[in-house]
Amino acid sequence: AAGVIQSPRHLIKEKRETATLKCYPIPRHDTVYWYQQGPGQDPQFLISFYEKMQSDKGSIPDRFSAQQFSDYHSELNMSSLELGDSALYFCASSLGLLLAGDHNEQFFGPGTRLTVL
Amino acid sequence: AQTVTQSQPEMSVQEAETVTLSCTYDTSESNYYLFWYKQPPSRQMILVIRQEAYKQQNATENRFSVNFQKAAKSFSLKISDSQLGDTAMYFCAFMIYSGAGSYQLTFGKGTKLSVIP
């Protein structure tokens, strides 16, 4: 079965640089979520999109922005990177509009490991 | 706000034995979902099992089963016949519908399980 695809898998940036992370959801999934997981931490919700519109917002810094495109893929843009932004960034997808028999669980991609030097 | 508490930071179990991971949560919501996710050393987030709050029957998935006590707000995970591949961080997670096609997922701090040969 198709899974959530994230690219790149690893990214190394310098302080104050920008980074763009991409996420391709499971086919049919119309909701995309972004999470940040620091070392030894649980994943923290950043932002979500449903049908190309922002649907919920968590602890996302103002330096970060995201969007969902017409093909449902999403991109997380991170500017003025700081050392503390080094983390594993997960994208997850789910069905937002449920039909009979559908489930709403979130399926996670493999993550993008961002290292800021 | 919802909170999820996993009181066991680390646990170990002998191969082929049974282990139970604890999870409690706090919410004023009546309609919610509970999950256990597994994060092995590869750091992929893998869905293990789900439980809808309106269902009294405990969910089972092969060697994994839950003990859902709604009144006590408890959701423990039992792993039977533990295998070396079960070694991972296990996150308990609580989910509610947050509107606009999006679901809010809150994780506990995790329990690191080691299966000993």
PDB file of C-alpha atoms in Angstrom:
ATOM      1  CA  ALA A   1       0.000   0.000   0.000  1.00  0.00           C
ATOM      2  CA  ALA A   2       1.131   3.518  -0.758  1.00  0.00           C
ATOM      3  CA  GLY A   3       2.513   5.484   2.167  1.00  0.00           C
ATOM      4  CA  VAL A   4       3.215   9.113   2.939  1.00  0.00           C
ATOM      5  CA  ILE A   5       6.294  10.351   1.100  1.00  0.00           C
ATOM      6  CA  GLN A   6       8.569  13.021   2.487  1.00  0.00           C
ATOM      7  CA  SER A   7      11.535  14.699   0.867  1.00  0.00           C
ATOM      8  CA  PRO A   8      14.301  15.224   1.492  1.00  0.00           C
ATOM      9  CA  ARG A   9      14.977  12.585   4.127  1.00  0.00           C
ATOM     10  CA  HIS A  10      17.972  14.471   5.493  1.00  0.00           C
ATOM     11  CA  LEU A  11      18.815  18.153   5.307  1.00  0.00           C
ATOM     12  CA  ILE A  12      21.736  20.110   6.684  1.00  0.00           C
ATOM     13  CA  LYS A  13      21.524  23.896   6.818  1.00  0.00           C
ATOM     14  CA  GLU A  14      23.438  26.770   8.343  1.00  0.00           C
ATOM     15  CA  LYS A  15      21.929  29.226  10.808  1.00  0.00           C
ATOM     16  CA  ARG A  16      19.792  31.908   9.176  1.00  0.00           C
ATOM     17  CA  GLU A  17      19.308  29.843   6.018  1.00  0.00           C
ATOM     18  CA  THR A  18      15.950  28.671   4.676  1.00  0.00           C
ATOM     19  CA  ALA A  19      14.630  25.150   4.157  1.00  0.00           C
ATOM     20  CA  THR A  20      11.670  23.642   2.334  1.00  0.00           C
ATOM     21  CA  LEU A  21      10.269  20.265   3.288  1.00  0.00           C
ATOM     22  CA  LYS A  22       7.850  18.425   1.028  1.00  0.00           C
ATOM     23  CA  CYS A  23       5.105  15.930   1.800  1.00  0.00           C
ATOM     24  CA  TYR A  24       3.055  13.745  -0.517  1.00  0.00           C
ATOM     25  CA  PRO A  25       0.013  12.232   1.243  1.00  0.00           C
ATOM     26  CA  ILE A  26      -1.497   8.813   0.760  1.00  0.00           C
ATOM     27  CA  PRO A  27      -3.828   8.785  -2.291  1.00  0.00           C
ATOM     28  CA  ARG A  28      -7.359   9.868  -1.326  1.00  0.00           C
ATOM     29  CA  HIS A  29      -6.137  11.569   1.818  1.00  0.00           C
ATOM     30  CA  ASP A  30      -7.142  15.208   1.780  1.00  0.00           C
ATOM     31  CA  THR A  31      -5.781  16.312   5.165  1.00  0.00           C
ATOM     32  CA  VAL A  32      -2.094  16.854   5.850  1.00  0.00           C
ATOM     33  CA  TYR A  33      -0.435  17.481   9.210  1.00  0.00           C
ATOM     34  CA  TRP A  34       3.069  18.650  10.139  1.00  0.00           C
ATOM     35  CA  TYR A  35       4.804  17.675  13.383  1.00  0.00           C
ATOM     36  CA  GLN A  36       8.171  18.504  14.918  1.00  0.00           C
ATOM     37  CA  GLN A  37       9.960  15.951  17.102  1.00  0.00           C
ATOM     38  CA  GLY A  38      13.029  17.057  19.007  1.00  0.00           C
ATOM     39  CA  PRO A  39      15.531  14.547  20.423  1.00  0.00           C
ATOM     40  CA  GLY A  40      13.916  12.455  23.138  1.00  0.00           C
ATOM     41  CA  GLN A  41      10.625  14.292  22.746  1.00  0.00           C
ATOM     42  CA  ASP A  42       7.142  13.388  21.603  1.00  0.00           C
ATOM     43  CA  PRO A  43       5.924  14.839  18.294  1.00  0.00           C
ATOM     44  CA  GLN A  44       4.528  18.353  18.567  1.00  0.00           C
ATOM     45  CA  PHE A  45       1.793  19.468  16.192  1.00  0.00           C
ATOM     46  CA  LEU A  46       2.661  22.427  13.982  1.00  0.00           C
ATOM     47  CA  ILE A  47      -0.097  22.941  11.415  1.00  0.00           C
ATOM     48  CA  SER A  48      -2.685  21.107   9.314  1.00  0.00           C
ATOM     49  CA  PHE A  49      -4.450  21.579   5.998  1.00  0.00           C
ATOM     50  CA  TYR A  50      -7.694  20.225   4.609  1.00  0.00           C
ATOM     51  CA  GLU A  51      -8.639  20.679   0.974  1.00  0.00           C
ATOM     52  CA  LYS A  52      -5.833  23.213   0.484  1.00  0.00           C
ATOM     53  CA  MET A  53      -6.985  25.424   3.361  1.00  0.00           C
ATOM     54  CA  GLN A  54      -5.293  25.753   6.742  1.00  0.00           C
ATOM     55  CA  SER A  55      -7.534  23.922   9.203  1.00  0.00           C
ATOM     56  CA  ASP A  56      -5.662  23.971  12.514  1.00  0.00           C
ATOM     57  CA  LYS A  57      -2.560  25.578  13.947  1.00  0.00           C
ATOM     58  CA  GLY A  58      -0.319  24.472  16.792  1.00  0.00           C
ATOM     59  CA  SER A  59       3.028  25.652  18.056  1.00  0.00           C
ATOM     60  CA  ILE A  60       4.405  26.739  14.703  1.00  0.00           C
ATOM     61  CA  PRO A  61       6.929  29.621  14.838  1.00  0.00           C
ATOM     62  CA  ASP A  62       6.170  32.714  12.801  1.00  0.00           C
ATOM     63  CA  ARG A  63       9.354  31.965  10.812  1.00  0.00           C
ATOM     64  CA  PHE A  64       7.651  28.867   9.430  1.00  0.00           C
ATOM     65  CA  SER A  65       4.893  28.770   6.849  1.00  0.00           C
ATOM     66  CA  ALA A  66       3.172  25.986   4.995  1.00  0.00           C
ATOM     67  CA  GLN A  67       0.662  25.373   2.283  1.00  0.00           C
ATOM     68  CA  GLN A  68      -1.198  22.560   0.570  1.00  0.00           C
ATOM     69  CA  PHE A  69      -1.368  22.465  -3.211  1.00  0.00           C
ATOM     70  CA  SER A  70      -4.048  21.381  -5.668  1.00  0.00           C
ATOM     71  CA  ASP A  71      -2.563  17.862  -5.868  1.00  0.00           C
ATOM     72  CA  TYR A  72      -2.772  17.726  -2.033  1.00  0.00           C
ATOM     73  CA  HIS A  73       0.951  17.702  -1.482  1.00  0.00           C
ATOM     74  CA  SER A  74       2.193  20.103   1.149  1.00  0.00           C
ATOM     75  CA  GLU A  75       5.340  22.107   1.739  1.00  0.00           C
ATOM     76  CA  LEU A  76       6.728  23.452   5.001  1.00  0.00           C
ATOM     77  CA  ASN A  77       8.904  26.518   4.532  1.00  0.00           C
ATOM     78  CA  MET A  78      11.311  27.410   7.306  1.00  0.00           C
ATOM     79  CA  SER A  79      13.235  30.673   7.287  1.00  0.00           C
ATOM     80  CA  SER A  80      15.926  32.230   9.487  1.00  0.00           C
ATOM     81  CA  LEU A  81      16.799  28.790  10.777  1.00  0.00           C
ATOM     82  CA  GLU A  82      18.020  28.510  14.363  1.00  0.00           C
ATOM     83  CA  LEU A  83      19.993  25.773  16.090  1.00  0.00           C
ATOM     84  CA  GLY A  84      16.861  24.842  18.011  1.00  0.00           C
ATOM     85  CA  ASP A  85      15.054  24.004  14.784  1.00  0.00           C
ATOM     86  CA  SER A  86      17.179  20.853  14.483  1.00  0.00           C
ATOM     87  CA  ALA A  87      14.630  18.065  14.744  1.00  0.00           C
ATOM     88  CA  LEU A  88      12.772  15.329  12.925  1.00  0.00           C
ATOM     89  CA  TYR A  89       9.867  16.769  10.959  1.00  0.00           C
ATOM     90  CA  PHE A  90       6.987  14.442  10.256  1.00  0.00           C
ATOM     91  CA  CYS A  91       4.196  14.816   7.803  1.00  0.00           C
ATOM     92  CA  ALA A  92       1.062  12.774   8.362  1.00  0.00           C
ATOM     93  CA  SER A  93      -2.057  12.394   6.268  1.00  0.00           C
ATOM     94  CA  SER A  94      -5.599  11.287   6.885  1.00  0.00           C
ATOM     95  CA  LEU A  95      -9.045  11.371   5.413  1.00  0.00           C
ATOM     96  CA  GLY A  96     -10.846  14.572   6.318  1.00  0.00           C
ATOM     97  CA  LEU A  97     -14.172  13.675   4.746  1.00  0.00           C
ATOM     98  CA  LEU A  98     -15.175  10.242   5.983  1.00  0.00           C
ATOM     99  CA  LEU A  99     -17.432   7.886   4.069  1.00  0.00           C
ATOM    100  CA  ALA A 100     -18.982   4.723   5.474  1.00  0.00           C
ATOM    101  CA  GLY A 101     -16.218   2.369   6.543  1.00  0.00           C
ATOM    102  CA  ASP A 102     -13.504   5.007   6.466  1.00  0.00           C
ATOM    103  CA  HIS A 103     -11.178   5.624   9.368  1.00  0.00           C
ATOM    104  CA  ASN A 104      -9.636   8.885  10.459  1.00  0.00           C
ATOM    105  CA  GLU A 105      -6.272   7.811  11.822  1.00  0.00           C
ATOM    106  CA  GLN A 106      -3.174   9.718  10.841  1.00  0.00           C
ATOM    107  CA  PHE A 107      -0.492   7.873   8.901  1.00  0.00           C
ATOM    108  CA  PHE A 108       3.004   9.237   9.244  1.00  0.00           C
ATOM    109  CA  GLY A 109       5.736   9.617   6.675  1.00  0.00           C
ATOM    110  CA  PRO A 110       9.341   8.588   7.383  1.00  0.00           C
ATOM    111  CA  GLY A 111      10.264  12.118   8.453  1.00  0.00           C
ATOM    112  CA  THR A 112      12.846  14.673   7.372  1.00  0.00           C
ATOM    113  CA  ARG A 113      15.820  14.997   9.689  1.00  0.00           C
ATOM    114  CA  LEU A 114      16.864  18.647   9.732  1.00  0.00           C
ATOM    115  CA  THR A 115      20.213  19.604  11.186  1.00  0.00           C
ATOM    116  CA  VAL A 116      21.022  23.277  11.628  1.00  0.00           C
ATOM    117  CA  LEU A 117      24.725  24.059  12.093  1.00  0.00           C
TER     118      LEU A 117
ATOM    119  CA  ALA B   1      -7.020  20.946  26.698  1.00  0.00           C
ATOM    120  CA  GLN B   2      -6.264  17.272  26.514  1.00  0.00           C
ATOM    121  CA  THR B   3      -3.344  15.661  28.340  1.00  0.00           C
ATOM    122  CA  VAL B   4      -1.868  12.197  27.936  1.00  0.00           C
ATOM    123  CA  THR B   5       0.305  10.658  30.646  1.00  0.00           C
ATOM    124  CA  GLN B   6       2.589   7.682  30.277  1.00  0.00           C
ATOM    125  CA  SER B   7       4.016   6.993  33.715  1.00  0.00           C
ATOM    126  CA  GLN B   8       6.626   4.433  32.661  1.00  0.00           C
ATOM    127  CA  PRO B   9       9.559   6.115  30.862  1.00  0.00           C
ATOM    128  CA  GLU B  10      11.298   2.776  30.314  1.00  0.00           C
ATOM    129  CA  MET B  11      10.352  -0.882  30.506  1.00  0.00           C
ATOM    130  CA  SER B  12      11.960  -4.167  29.605  1.00  0.00           C
ATOM    131  CA  VAL B  13      10.548  -7.614  28.918  1.00  0.00           C
ATOM    132  CA  GLN B  14      11.994 -11.009  28.132  1.00  0.00           C
ATOM    133  CA  GLU B  15      11.421 -12.341  24.642  1.00  0.00           C
ATOM    134  CA  ALA B  16       8.151 -14.377  24.419  1.00  0.00           C
ATOM    135  CA  GLU B  17       6.820 -12.818  27.624  1.00  0.00           C
ATOM    136  CA  THR B  18       3.887 -10.405  28.021  1.00  0.00           C
ATOM    137  CA  VAL B  19       4.195  -6.730  28.911  1.00  0.00           C
ATOM    138  CA  THR B  20       1.650  -3.999  29.607  1.00  0.00           C
ATOM    139  CA  LEU B  21       2.280  -0.307  28.937  1.00  0.00           C
ATOM    140  CA  SER B  22       0.168   2.198  30.848  1.00  0.00           C
ATOM    141  CA  CYS B  23      -1.520   5.351  29.615  1.00  0.00           C
ATOM    142  CA  THR B  24      -3.984   7.729  31.209  1.00  0.00           C
ATOM    143  CA  TYR B  25      -5.584  10.772  29.693  1.00  0.00           C
ATOM    144  CA  ASP B  26      -7.639  13.719  30.746  1.00  0.00           C
ATOM    145  CA  THR B  27     -10.401  15.262  28.682  1.00  0.00           C
ATOM    146  CA  SER B  28     -13.855  16.739  28.922  1.00  0.00           C
ATOM    147  CA  GLU B  29     -14.715  15.531  25.425  1.00  0.00           C
ATOM    148  CA  SER B  30     -17.162  12.662  24.947  1.00  0.00           C
ATOM    149  CA  ASN B  31     -16.254  11.706  21.401  1.00  0.00           C
ATOM    150  CA  TYR B  32     -12.588  10.875  20.904  1.00  0.00           C
ATOM    151  CA  TYR B  33     -10.148   8.278  19.665  1.00  0.00           C
ATOM    152  CA  LEU B  34      -7.133   6.651  21.259  1.00  0.00           C
ATOM    153  CA  PHE B  35      -4.076   5.203  19.583  1.00  0.00           C
ATOM    154  CA  TRP B  36      -0.801   3.522  20.289  1.00  0.00           C
ATOM    155  CA  TYR B  37       2.037   4.391  17.940  1.00  0.00           C
ATOM    156  CA  LYS B  38       5.373   2.588  17.829  1.00  0.00           C
ATOM    157  CA  GLN B  39       8.627   4.350  16.984  1.00  0.00           C
ATOM    158  CA  PRO B  40      11.526   1.911  16.448  1.00  0.00           C
ATOM    159  CA  PRO B  41      15.160   3.059  16.188  1.00  0.00           C
ATOM    160  CA  SER B  42      14.494   3.985  12.547  1.00  0.00           C
ATOM    161  CA  ARG B  43      12.197   6.675  14.038  1.00  0.00           C
ATOM    162  CA  GLN B  44       9.334   5.822  11.700  1.00  0.00           C
ATOM    163  CA  MET B  45       5.975   6.380  13.464  1.00  0.00           C
ATOM    164  CA  ILE B  46       3.922   3.225  13.042  1.00  0.00           C
ATOM    165  CA  LEU B  47       0.280   2.909  14.049  1.00  0.00           C
ATOM    166  CA  VAL B  48      -0.152  -0.127  16.294  1.00  0.00           C
ATOM    167  CA  ILE B  49      -3.795  -0.047  17.373  1.00  0.00           C
ATOM    168  CA  ARG B  50      -6.797   2.282  17.606  1.00  0.00           C
ATOM    169  CA  GLN B  51      -9.833   2.525  19.869  1.00  0.00           C
ATOM    170  CA  GLU B  52     -12.967   4.606  19.450  1.00  0.00           C
ATOM    171  CA  ALA B  53     -14.257   5.989  22.740  1.00  0.00           C
ATOM    172  CA  TYR B  54     -17.845   4.998  21.946  1.00  0.00           C
ATOM    173  CA  LYS B  55     -16.888   1.333  21.590  1.00  0.00           C
ATOM    174  CA  GLN B  56     -16.880  -0.706  24.795  1.00  0.00           C
ATOM    175  CA  GLN B  57     -15.106  -3.663  23.221  1.00  0.00           C
ATOM    176  CA  ASN B  58     -11.348  -3.542  23.561  1.00  0.00           C
ATOM    177  CA  ALA B  59      -9.417  -3.421  20.297  1.00  0.00           C
ATOM    178  CA  THR B  60      -7.009  -6.215  19.349  1.00  0.00           C
ATOM    179  CA  GLU B  61      -4.467  -6.509  16.547  1.00  0.00           C
ATOM    180  CA  ASN B  62      -2.692  -9.845  16.532  1.00  0.00           C
ATOM    181  CA  ARG B  63      -0.323  -9.822  19.563  1.00  0.00           C
ATOM    182  CA  PHE B  64      -1.408  -6.323  20.590  1.00  0.00           C
ATOM    183  CA  SER B  65      -4.494  -5.585  22.640  1.00  0.00           C
ATOM    184  CA  VAL B  66      -5.748  -2.714  24.734  1.00  0.00           C
ATOM    185  CA  ASN B  67      -7.564  -2.397  28.036  1.00  0.00           C
ATOM    186  CA  PHE B  68      -9.793   0.652  27.622  1.00  0.00           C
ATOM    187  CA  GLN B  69     -11.373   1.878  30.848  1.00  0.00           C
ATOM    188  CA  LYS B  70     -13.374   4.939  29.855  1.00  0.00           C
ATOM    189  CA  ALA B  71     -14.536   5.935  33.324  1.00  0.00           C
ATOM    190  CA  ALA B  72     -11.008   5.726  34.664  1.00  0.00           C
ATOM    191  CA  LYS B  73      -9.632   7.399  31.500  1.00  0.00           C
ATOM    192  CA  SER B  74      -7.125   4.615  31.124  1.00  0.00           C
ATOM    193  CA  PHE B  75      -5.848   3.020  27.904  1.00  0.00           C
ATOM    194  CA  SER B  76      -3.146   0.404  28.415  1.00  0.00           C
ATOM    195  CA  LEU B  77      -1.410  -1.650  25.728  1.00  0.00           C
ATOM    196  CA  LYS B  78      -0.651  -5.334  26.200  1.00  0.00           C
ATOM    197  CA  ILE B  79       1.955  -6.988  24.018  1.00  0.00           C
ATOM    198  CA  SER B  80       1.868 -10.775  24.091  1.00  0.00           C
ATOM    199  CA  ASP B  81       4.680 -13.092  22.995  1.00  0.00           C
ATOM    200  CA  SER B  82       7.127 -10.171  22.845  1.00  0.00           C
ATOM    201  CA  GLN B  83       9.555 -10.234  19.945  1.00  0.00           C
ATOM    202  CA  LEU B  84      12.899  -8.504  19.460  1.00  0.00           C
ATOM    203  CA  GLY B  85      11.292  -6.364  16.766  1.00  0.00           C
ATOM    204  CA  ASP B  86       8.950  -4.908  19.385  1.00  0.00           C
ATOM    205  CA  THR B  87      11.860  -2.943  20.823  1.00  0.00           C
ATOM    206  CA  ALA B  88      10.812   0.668  20.303  1.00  0.00           C
ATOM    207  CA  MET B  89       9.432   3.812  21.853  1.00  0.00           C
ATOM    208  CA  TYR B  90       5.675   3.507  22.293  1.00  0.00           C
ATOM    209  CA  PHE B  91       3.511   6.614  22.272  1.00  0.00           C
ATOM    210  CA  CYS B  92      -0.041   6.734  23.543  1.00  0.00           C
ATOM    211  CA  ALA B  93      -2.087   9.334  21.658  1.00  0.00           C
ATOM    212  CA  PHE B  94      -5.485  10.990  22.052  1.00  0.00           C
ATOM    213  CA  MET B  95      -7.403  12.453  19.140  1.00  0.00           C
ATOM    214  CA  ILE B  96     -10.445  14.666  18.725  1.00  0.00           C
ATOM    215  CA  TYR B  97     -12.034  16.325  15.756  1.00  0.00           C
ATOM    216  CA  SER B  98     -10.831  19.926  15.702  1.00  0.00           C
ATOM    217  CA  GLY B  99     -12.963  21.074  12.791  1.00  0.00           C
ATOM    218  CA  ALA B 100     -12.514  21.812   9.080  1.00  0.00           C
ATOM    219  CA  GLY B 101     -11.566  18.249   8.203  1.00  0.00           C
ATOM    220  CA  SER B 102      -8.738  18.106  10.728  1.00  0.00           C
ATOM    221  CA  TYR B 103      -8.149  15.993  13.825  1.00  0.00           C
ATOM    222  CA  GLN B 104      -6.021  17.098  16.778  1.00  0.00           C
ATOM    223  CA  LEU B 105      -3.589  14.402  17.929  1.00  0.00           C
ATOM    224  CA  THR B 106      -1.907  14.731  21.329  1.00  0.00           C
ATOM    225  CA  PHE B 107       0.907  12.395  22.316  1.00  0.00           C
ATOM    226  CA  GLY B 108       2.168  11.205  25.662  1.00  0.00           C
ATOM    227  CA  LYS B 109       5.890  11.411  26.454  1.00  0.00           C
ATOM    228  CA  GLY B 110       6.432   7.808  25.449  1.00  0.00           C
ATOM    229  CA  THR B 111       7.594   4.533  27.003  1.00  0.00           C
ATOM    230  CA  LYS B 112      10.848   3.047  25.791  1.00  0.00           C
ATOM    231  CA  LEU B 113      10.404  -0.727  25.597  1.00  0.00           C
ATOM    232  CA  SER B 114      13.369  -3.068  25.342  1.00  0.00           C
ATOM    233  CA  VAL B 115      12.832  -6.736  24.523  1.00  0.00           C
ATOM    234  CA  ILE B 116      15.636  -8.838  25.960  1.00  0.00           C
ATOM    235  CA  PRO B 117      16.697 -12.050  24.198  1.00  0.00           C
TER     236      PRO B 117
END
